[in-house]
Amino acid sequence: ENGQSLPAGEIRDYPRYSVRGFGIDVGRRPVSLELLYRIVQELSYHKMNTLQIHLNDNQIISQSEYDGTEEGARSLYAGFRLESKIRNEEGEGITSSDLFYTKEEFRKLVETAKVYGVEIVPEIDTPAHSLALTKVFPSLGLSGDPESVDQLDLSNPAAVSLVKDIWEEYLIKDSRGKTREEGGGSPVFGECKTIHMGMDEYFGEKEAYLSYLEELTAWGKEIAPDKEIRVWASLTEMTGGGTEEPVGLSKELQMQIWDTSWADPEETYEAGFSIVNSLSSSLYLIPGGGYDWLDREFLEEEWEPNVFKTAERTWVLPAWSERMLGACYLMWNDWWREGEESLSEEELFARFADPLPVIGGKLWGE
């Protein structure tokens, strides 16, 4: 009117990084589904798109009070939080008795999170952190050192077969245990775009570890070709500090870096892998432990998703690269102990929520 006009244009809003996440350890401490749903909603509100759920773990044997024997170490607390039909000859199962998620409950969590724009990334951690498995199958664990009873003996083909059986239960079978060929419905992890196969802190033979890493991840891609596979980056340590990785290891693997001595960020990136930043010194929460709260001032003033800063040096990966996927901060419940007082879920949520606006903002963009 009167020859006046308003300028028209288009506003585009899109994320700088494709992986914008948080992860929670539910293996060492029972965590209710209610808390997981609440976390999903809060992540969505801050445009975060990933919730990694670390489904199995155990007390850190070297930091626990026990009698110094393998039997004593094997009696320490361990959790496997998914309903499973895996049992030993005595009929003992791997599923936790204090709290677990049924297959149907977990499938619904995945589907509901998807509505909120949040991807559930289920993690079953082997070959270390596997006391929930070696308790039930003690012959498949490393022997000779009590602190190794939570590590699978990768020289035993039965240990590898056990892990494959566990993954099959969720990757190709529905909540009733049926495959599609048997008339089953969607697999428990059917709607998950990414699965996490663990692979951190193994103290057995390095060659056996590298063969296992190659075999399990290739097998996982074969039976679930629609999934991305993520692992804890460990090649620097497990190759003796070199840059050579197993010849058959797929460069499509996503490497989640938590420690620069286990995986040099630059070497891992230059080798052709995609990177997720979960550096422990910046992004680890251990409620009640040494990382009780994240350093919000550091996150606001210095932290960037493509920067890996330690006391010794700083690595900077190209932020523009498609292989610099983003970051995931994590909550580890190392100091929860069965039968003792622990922080409430409300207190856990507070520690999760405190740095979320800062991390979410930096992962979305400038």
CSV table of C-alpha atoms in Angstrom, one decimal:
chain,number,residue,atom,x,y,z
A,1,GLU,CA,0.0,0.0,0.0
A,2,ASN,CA,1.3,3.5,-0.8
A,3,GLY,CA,4.2,2.0,-2.8
A,4,GLN,CA,5.7,0.5,0.3
A,5,SER,CA,6.9,-3.1,0.6
A,6,LEU,CA,8.6,-5.5,3.0
A,7,PRO,CA,11.7,-7.4,1.9
A,8,ALA,CA,11.1,-11.2,1.5
A,9,GLY,CA,13.7,-13.9,2.0
A,10,GLU,CA,14.4,-17.4,3.1
A,11,ILE,CA,16.0,-18.5,6.4
A,12,ARG,CA,17.8,-21.8,6.5
A,13,ASP,CA,18.7,-23.4,9.8
A,14,TYR,CA,20.7,-26.6,9.7
A,15,PRO,CA,23.3,-28.3,12.0
A,16,ARG,CA,27.1,-28.0,11.6
A,17,TYR,CA,27.6,-31.6,12.9
A,18,SER,CA,25.6,-34.7,12.2
A,19,VAL,CA,26.2,-36.4,15.5
A,20,ARG,CA,25.0,-34.3,18.5
A,21,GLY,CA,24.7,-36.6,21.4
A,22,PHE,CA,24.8,-37.8,25.0
A,23,GLY,CA,25.5,-41.2,26.3
A,24,ILE,CA,24.6,-42.9,29.6
A,25,ASP,CA,26.0,-46.0,31.3
A,26,VAL,CA,23.1,-48.1,32.5
A,27,GLY,CA,25.2,-51.2,32.9
A,28,ARG,CA,26.9,-50.3,36.2
A,29,ARG,CA,23.7,-48.7,37.6
A,30,PRO,CA,20.0,-49.4,37.1
A,31,VAL,CA,18.5,-46.5,35.2
A,32,SER,CA,14.7,-46.4,34.8
A,33,LEU,CA,13.0,-46.1,31.4
A,34,GLU,CA,11.3,-43.0,32.7
A,35,LEU,CA,14.7,-41.2,33.0
A,36,LEU,CA,15.7,-42.3,29.5
A,37,TYR,CA,12.4,-40.9,28.1
A,38,ARG,CA,13.0,-37.7,30.0
A,39,ILE,CA,16.5,-37.4,28.6
A,40,VAL,CA,15.2,-38.0,25.1
A,41,GLN,CA,12.7,-35.1,25.4
A,42,GLU,CA,15.4,-32.8,26.8
A,43,LEU,CA,17.9,-33.7,24.1
A,44,SER,CA,15.2,-33.0,21.4
A,45,TYR,CA,14.5,-29.6,22.9
A,46,HIS,CA,18.1,-28.6,22.4
A,47,LYS,CA,18.3,-30.0,18.9
A,48,MET,CA,20.5,-33.0,20.0
A,49,ASN,CA,19.9,-36.1,17.9
A,50,THR,CA,21.7,-39.0,19.7
A,51,LEU,CA,21.2,-40.9,22.9
A,52,GLN,CA,23.9,-43.7,23.3
A,53,ILE,CA,22.8,-46.3,25.8
A,54,HIS,CA,25.7,-48.3,27.2
A,55,LEU,CA,23.8,-51.5,28.0
A,56,ASN,CA,26.3,-53.6,29.9
A,57,ASP,CA,29.3,-53.0,32.2
A,58,ASN,CA,30.6,-53.9,35.6
A,59,GLN,CA,32.5,-52.5,38.6
A,60,ILE,CA,36.1,-51.5,37.8
A,61,ILE,CA,37.8,-54.6,39.2
A,62,SER,CA,41.1,-52.8,40.0
A,63,GLN,CA,39.3,-50.1,42.0
A,64,SER,CA,37.0,-52.5,43.9
A,65,GLU,CA,37.3,-54.2,47.2
A,66,TYR,CA,37.3,-58.0,46.8
A,67,ASP,CA,39.4,-60.9,48.1
A,68,GLY,CA,42.0,-60.8,45.3
A,69,THR,CA,40.8,-64.1,43.7
A,70,GLU,CA,39.2,-64.7,40.3
A,71,GLU,CA,36.1,-65.9,42.1
A,72,GLY,CA,36.0,-62.7,44.2
A,73,ALA,CA,36.4,-60.6,41.1
A,74,ARG,CA,33.7,-62.5,39.4
A,75,SER,CA,31.3,-61.7,42.2
A,76,LEU,CA,31.5,-58.0,41.7
A,77,TYR,CA,28.5,-56.1,40.4
A,78,ALA,CA,27.7,-56.3,36.7
A,79,GLY,CA,24.7,-55.4,34.6
A,80,PHE,CA,23.2,-56.4,31.2
A,81,ARG,CA,20.0,-54.4,30.9
A,82,LEU,CA,18.2,-56.1,28.0
A,83,GLU,CA,15.9,-59.1,28.2
A,84,SER,CA,17.8,-62.0,26.6
A,85,LYS,CA,17.3,-65.7,26.0
A,86,ILE,CA,21.0,-66.4,26.2
A,87,ARG,CA,21.6,-68.9,29.0
A,88,ASN,CA,24.4,-71.3,30.1
A,89,GLU,CA,23.9,-75.1,30.6
A,90,GLU,CA,22.6,-74.5,34.2
A,91,GLY,CA,19.9,-72.2,32.9
A,92,GLU,CA,21.5,-69.0,34.2
A,93,GLY,CA,20.9,-65.9,31.9
A,94,ILE,CA,22.9,-62.8,31.2
A,95,THR,CA,20.0,-60.4,31.9
A,96,SER,CA,20.2,-58.3,35.1
A,97,SER,CA,17.8,-59.3,37.8
A,98,ASP,CA,17.5,-56.0,39.6
A,99,LEU,CA,16.4,-54.0,36.5
A,100,PHE,CA,16.1,-54.7,32.8
A,101,TYR,CA,14.3,-53.5,29.8
A,102,THR,CA,12.1,-56.0,27.9
A,103,LYS,CA,12.7,-56.2,24.2
A,104,GLU,CA,9.4,-54.6,23.5
A,105,GLU,CA,10.1,-51.8,26.0
A,106,PHE,CA,13.4,-51.0,24.3
A,107,ARG,CA,11.9,-51.2,20.8
A,108,LYS,CA,9.2,-48.7,21.8
A,109,LEU,CA,11.9,-46.4,23.3
A,110,VAL,CA,13.7,-46.5,20.0
A,111,GLU,CA,10.5,-45.7,18.1
A,112,THR,CA,9.4,-43.0,20.4
A,113,ALA,CA,12.8,-41.3,20.4
A,114,LYS,CA,12.7,-41.3,16.6
A,115,VAL,CA,9.5,-39.2,16.8
A,116,TYR,CA,11.4,-36.6,18.9
A,117,GLY,CA,14.2,-36.6,16.3
A,118,VAL,CA,16.6,-38.5,18.6
A,119,GLU,CA,18.4,-41.7,17.5
A,120,ILE,CA,18.9,-44.4,20.1
A,121,VAL,CA,22.4,-45.9,19.7
A,122,PRO,CA,22.5,-49.2,21.6
A,123,GLU,CA,25.9,-50.3,22.8
A,124,ILE,CA,26.9,-53.8,23.8
A,125,ASP,CA,30.5,-53.5,25.0
A,126,THR,CA,32.9,-56.4,24.4
A,127,PRO,CA,35.5,-57.8,24.6
A,128,ALA,CA,36.2,-55.9,27.8
A,129,HIS,CA,33.7,-54.7,30.3
A,130,SER,CA,32.0,-58.1,29.9
A,131,LEU,CA,31.6,-59.4,33.4
A,132,ALA,CA,27.9,-59.8,32.9
A,133,LEU,CA,28.8,-62.4,30.3
A,134,THR,CA,31.8,-64.1,32.0
A,135,LYS,CA,29.8,-64.5,35.2
A,136,VAL,CA,27.5,-66.8,33.3
A,137,PHE,CA,30.1,-68.3,31.0
A,138,PRO,CA,33.3,-68.2,33.2
A,139,SER,CA,35.2,-70.5,30.7
A,140,LEU,CA,35.0,-67.8,28.1
A,141,GLY,CA,36.8,-65.2,30.2
A,142,LEU,CA,40.5,-64.5,30.5
A,143,SER,CA,42.1,-66.4,33.4
A,144,GLY,CA,45.3,-66.0,35.4
A,145,ASP,CA,44.7,-62.5,36.6
A,146,PRO,CA,41.6,-61.6,38.7
A,147,GLU,CA,41.5,-58.1,37.1
A,148,SER,CA,40.9,-59.8,33.7
A,149,VAL,CA,37.9,-61.9,34.5
A,150,ASP,CA,35.6,-59.2,32.8
A,151,GLN,CA,37.5,-59.7,29.5
A,152,LEU,CA,36.6,-62.3,26.9
A,153,ASP,CA,39.2,-64.8,25.9
A,154,LEU,CA,39.3,-64.0,22.2
A,155,SER,CA,41.4,-67.1,21.5
A,156,ASN,CA,38.3,-69.2,22.3
A,157,PRO,CA,35.9,-69.3,19.2
A,158,ALA,CA,33.0,-69.9,21.6
A,159,ALA,CA,33.5,-66.4,23.1
A,160,VAL,CA,33.2,-64.8,19.6
A,161,SER,CA,30.1,-67.0,18.9
A,162,LEU,CA,28.5,-65.9,22.1
A,163,VAL,CA,28.8,-62.2,21.2
A,164,LYS,CA,27.4,-62.9,17.7
A,165,ASP,CA,24.4,-64.7,19.3
A,166,ILE,CA,23.7,-61.7,21.5
A,167,TRP,CA,23.8,-59.2,18.7
A,168,GLU,CA,21.6,-61.5,16.5
A,169,GLU,CA,19.0,-61.5,19.2
A,170,TYR,CA,18.4,-57.8,18.7
A,171,LEU,CA,19.5,-57.1,15.1
A,172,ILE,CA,17.6,-59.8,13.2
A,173,LYS,CA,15.0,-61.0,15.8
A,174,ASP,CA,11.8,-59.3,17.1
A,175,SER,CA,10.7,-59.1,20.7
A,176,ARG,CA,9.4,-62.7,20.5
A,177,GLY,CA,12.7,-64.0,19.2
A,178,LYS,CA,11.5,-64.6,15.7
A,179,THR,CA,13.2,-63.5,12.5
A,180,ARG,CA,11.3,-62.1,9.5
A,181,GLU,CA,11.7,-65.4,7.7
A,182,GLU,CA,10.0,-67.0,10.7
A,183,GLY,CA,7.1,-64.6,10.5
A,184,GLY,CA,8.5,-62.1,13.0
A,185,GLY,CA,8.1,-58.4,13.1
A,186,SER,CA,10.6,-55.6,13.3
A,187,PRO,CA,13.9,-56.5,15.1
A,188,VAL,CA,14.5,-54.9,18.5
A,189,PHE,CA,17.2,-52.7,17.0
A,190,GLY,CA,15.4,-52.5,13.7
A,191,GLU,CA,14.8,-48.7,13.8
A,192,CYS,CA,18.3,-47.9,15.0
A,193,LYS,CA,20.4,-46.3,12.3
A,194,THR,CA,23.7,-46.9,14.3
A,195,ILE,CA,24.8,-49.6,16.6
A,196,HIS,CA,27.8,-49.5,19.0
A,197,MET,CA,30.0,-52.6,19.4
A,198,GLY,CA,32.2,-51.3,22.2
A,199,MET,CA,35.9,-52.4,21.8
A,200,ASP,CA,37.5,-50.3,24.5
A,201,GLU,CA,40.2,-51.1,27.1
A,202,TYR,CA,41.0,-54.7,26.2
A,203,PHE,CA,44.0,-56.0,28.0
A,204,GLY,CA,44.4,-59.4,26.3
A,205,GLU,CA,46.4,-60.2,23.2
A,206,LYS,CA,46.5,-57.3,20.8
A,207,GLU,CA,46.5,-59.4,17.6
A,208,ALA,CA,43.5,-61.3,18.9
A,209,TYR,CA,41.7,-58.0,19.5
A,210,LEU,CA,42.5,-56.6,16.1
A,211,SER,CA,41.2,-59.8,14.4
A,212,TYR,CA,38.1,-59.7,16.6
A,213,LEU,CA,37.5,-56.0,15.8
A,214,GLU,CA,37.7,-56.8,12.1
A,215,GLU,CA,35.6,-60.0,12.2
A,216,LEU,CA,32.8,-58.7,14.4
A,217,THR,CA,32.3,-55.4,12.7
A,218,ALA,CA,32.4,-57.0,9.2
A,219,TRP,CA,29.9,-59.6,10.4
A,220,GLY,CA,27.7,-56.9,11.9
A,221,LYS,CA,27.6,-55.0,8.6
A,222,GLU,CA,26.8,-58.2,6.8
A,223,ILE,CA,23.7,-59.2,8.9
A,224,ALA,CA,22.6,-55.6,9.3
A,225,PRO,CA,23.7,-53.7,6.1
A,226,ASP,CA,21.4,-50.8,6.9
A,227,LYS,CA,23.3,-49.9,10.1
A,228,GLU,CA,26.2,-47.7,10.7
A,229,ILE,CA,28.7,-49.3,13.2
A,230,ARG,CA,30.5,-47.3,15.8
A,231,VAL,CA,33.3,-48.4,18.1
A,232,TRP,CA,35.5,-47.0,20.8
A,233,ALA,CA,38.7,-45.9,18.9
A,234,SER,CA,41.7,-47.9,20.1
A,235,LEU,CA,43.9,-48.5,17.1
A,236,THR,CA,46.9,-46.4,18.3
A,237,GLU,CA,47.2,-48.5,21.5
A,238,MET,CA,46.3,-51.8,19.9
A,239,THR,CA,48.7,-51.5,17.0
A,240,GLY,CA,51.6,-50.6,19.3
A,241,GLY,CA,51.5,-46.9,18.5
A,242,GLY,CA,51.6,-47.3,14.8
A,243,THR,CA,49.2,-46.2,12.1
A,244,GLU,CA,48.6,-49.6,10.6
A,245,GLU,CA,45.1,-51.0,11.1
A,246,PRO,CA,43.9,-54.5,10.2
A,247,VAL,CA,43.9,-54.8,6.4
A,248,GLY,CA,40.2,-55.9,6.2
A,249,LEU,CA,38.9,-53.2,8.6
A,250,SER,CA,36.3,-51.1,6.9
A,251,LYS,CA,36.9,-47.3,6.7
A,252,GLU,CA,33.1,-46.9,7.1
A,253,LEU,CA,33.5,-47.6,10.8
A,254,GLN,CA,32.8,-44.6,13.1
A,255,MET,CA,35.5,-44.1,15.7
A,256,GLN,CA,34.5,-42.6,19.0
A,257,ILE,CA,37.6,-41.1,20.6
A,258,TRP,CA,37.7,-41.0,24.4
A,259,ASP,CA,41.4,-41.1,25.1
A,260,THR,CA,44.2,-39.8,22.9
A,261,SER,CA,46.7,-42.5,24.0
A,262,TRP,CA,44.3,-45.3,22.9
A,263,ALA,CA,43.6,-43.4,19.6
A,264,ASP,CA,45.5,-40.5,18.3
A,265,PRO,CA,42.8,-38.2,16.8
A,266,GLU,CA,44.8,-37.1,13.8
A,267,GLU,CA,46.2,-40.6,13.0
A,268,THR,CA,42.7,-42.0,13.2
A,269,TYR,CA,41.2,-39.3,11.0
A,270,GLU,CA,44.1,-39.5,8.4
A,271,ALA,CA,43.6,-43.3,8.3
A,272,GLY,CA,40.2,-42.5,6.7
A,273,PHE,CA,37.8,-43.2,9.6
A,274,SER,CA,34.9,-40.9,10.7
A,275,ILE,CA,35.3,-39.4,14.2
A,276,VAL,CA,33.1,-38.7,17.1
A,277,ASN,CA,34.6,-36.6,19.9
A,278,SER,CA,34.0,-38.0,23.4
A,279,LEU,CA,37.3,-37.0,24.9
A,280,SER,CA,37.2,-38.0,28.6
A,281,SER,CA,39.0,-34.9,29.9
A,282,SER,CA,36.3,-32.7,28.4
A,283,LEU,CA,33.1,-34.7,28.0
A,284,TYR,CA,33.0,-37.4,30.7
A,285,LEU,CA,30.6,-37.2,33.7
A,286,ILE,CA,31.2,-39.6,36.6
A,287,PRO,CA,28.6,-38.7,39.3
A,288,GLY,CA,30.2,-38.9,42.7
A,289,GLY,CA,33.6,-39.5,41.1
A,290,GLY,CA,36.4,-37.3,39.7
A,291,TYR,CA,34.2,-35.9,36.9
A,292,ASP,CA,31.2,-35.2,39.0
A,293,TRP,CA,30.0,-32.2,36.8
A,294,LEU,CA,31.3,-31.1,33.5
A,295,ASP,CA,33.4,-27.9,33.4
A,296,ARG,CA,30.8,-25.5,31.9
A,297,GLU,CA,33.2,-22.5,31.9
A,298,PHE,CA,35.7,-24.5,29.8
A,299,LEU,CA,32.9,-25.7,27.5
A,300,GLU,CA,31.6,-22.1,27.0
A,301,GLU,CA,35.0,-20.4,26.5
A,302,GLU,CA,37.3,-23.0,24.9
A,303,TRP,CA,35.6,-26.2,23.8
A,304,GLU,CA,34.9,-27.0,20.2
A,305,PRO,CA,33.6,-30.3,18.8
A,306,ASN,CA,36.6,-30.7,16.4
A,307,VAL,CA,39.2,-29.9,19.0
A,308,PHE,CA,40.8,-32.6,21.2
A,309,LYS,CA,42.7,-30.8,24.0
A,310,THR,CA,44.8,-32.6,26.7
A,311,ALA,CA,47.4,-31.4,29.1
A,312,GLU,CA,50.1,-32.6,26.7
A,313,ARG,CA,48.9,-31.2,23.4
A,314,THR,CA,45.9,-30.2,21.2
A,315,TRP,CA,44.6,-31.8,18.1
A,316,VAL,CA,42.4,-29.9,15.7
A,317,LEU,CA,40.5,-31.8,13.0
A,318,PRO,CA,38.8,-30.0,10.1
A,319,ALA,CA,35.3,-28.9,11.2
A,320,TRP,CA,34.1,-28.9,7.6
A,321,SER,CA,34.9,-32.5,7.0
A,322,GLU,CA,32.0,-35.0,6.5
A,323,ARG,CA,34.2,-37.4,8.6
A,324,MET,CA,34.3,-35.1,11.6
A,325,LEU,CA,30.8,-36.3,12.7
A,326,GLY,CA,30.4,-34.4,16.0
A,327,ALA,CA,30.5,-35.1,19.7
A,328,CYS,CA,28.8,-37.1,22.4
A,329,TYR,CA,29.3,-36.4,26.1
A,330,LEU,CA,28.8,-39.3,28.5
A,331,MET,CA,27.7,-40.2,32.0
A,332,TRP,CA,29.5,-43.2,33.5
A,333,ASN,CA,28.1,-44.6,36.7
A,334,ASP,CA,31.5,-46.1,37.9
A,335,TRP,CA,30.9,-45.3,41.6
A,336,TRP,CA,27.4,-46.8,42.0
A,337,ARG,CA,27.6,-49.8,44.3
A,338,GLU,CA,24.9,-52.4,45.0
A,339,GLY,CA,23.4,-51.9,48.4
A,340,GLU,CA,24.9,-48.5,49.1
A,341,GLU,CA,23.4,-45.0,48.8
A,342,SER,CA,23.7,-43.5,45.4
A,343,LEU,CA,22.7,-40.3,43.7
A,344,SER,CA,19.1,-40.1,42.8
A,345,GLU,CA,17.9,-40.1,39.2
A,346,GLU,CA,17.0,-36.4,39.6
A,347,GLU,CA,20.6,-35.7,40.5
A,348,LEU,CA,21.8,-37.6,37.5
A,349,PHE,CA,19.4,-35.6,35.3
A,350,ALA,CA,20.7,-32.3,36.7
A,351,ARG,CA,24.3,-33.3,35.8
A,352,PHE,CA,23.2,-34.3,32.3
A,353,ALA,CA,21.2,-31.1,31.8
A,354,ASP,CA,23.7,-28.5,33.1
A,355,PRO,CA,26.1,-28.5,30.1
A,356,LEU,CA,23.4,-29.4,27.5
A,357,PRO,CA,22.6,-25.9,26.2
A,358,VAL,CA,26.3,-25.1,25.6
A,359,ILE,CA,27.2,-28.4,24.0
A,360,GLY,CA,24.0,-28.4,21.9
A,361,GLY,CA,24.6,-24.9,20.7
A,362,LYS,CA,28.2,-25.5,19.6
A,363,LEU,CA,27.2,-28.7,17.8
A,364,TRP,CA,24.4,-27.0,15.9
A,365,GLY,CA,26.6,-24.1,14.7
A,366,GLU,CA,28.1,-20.7,15.2
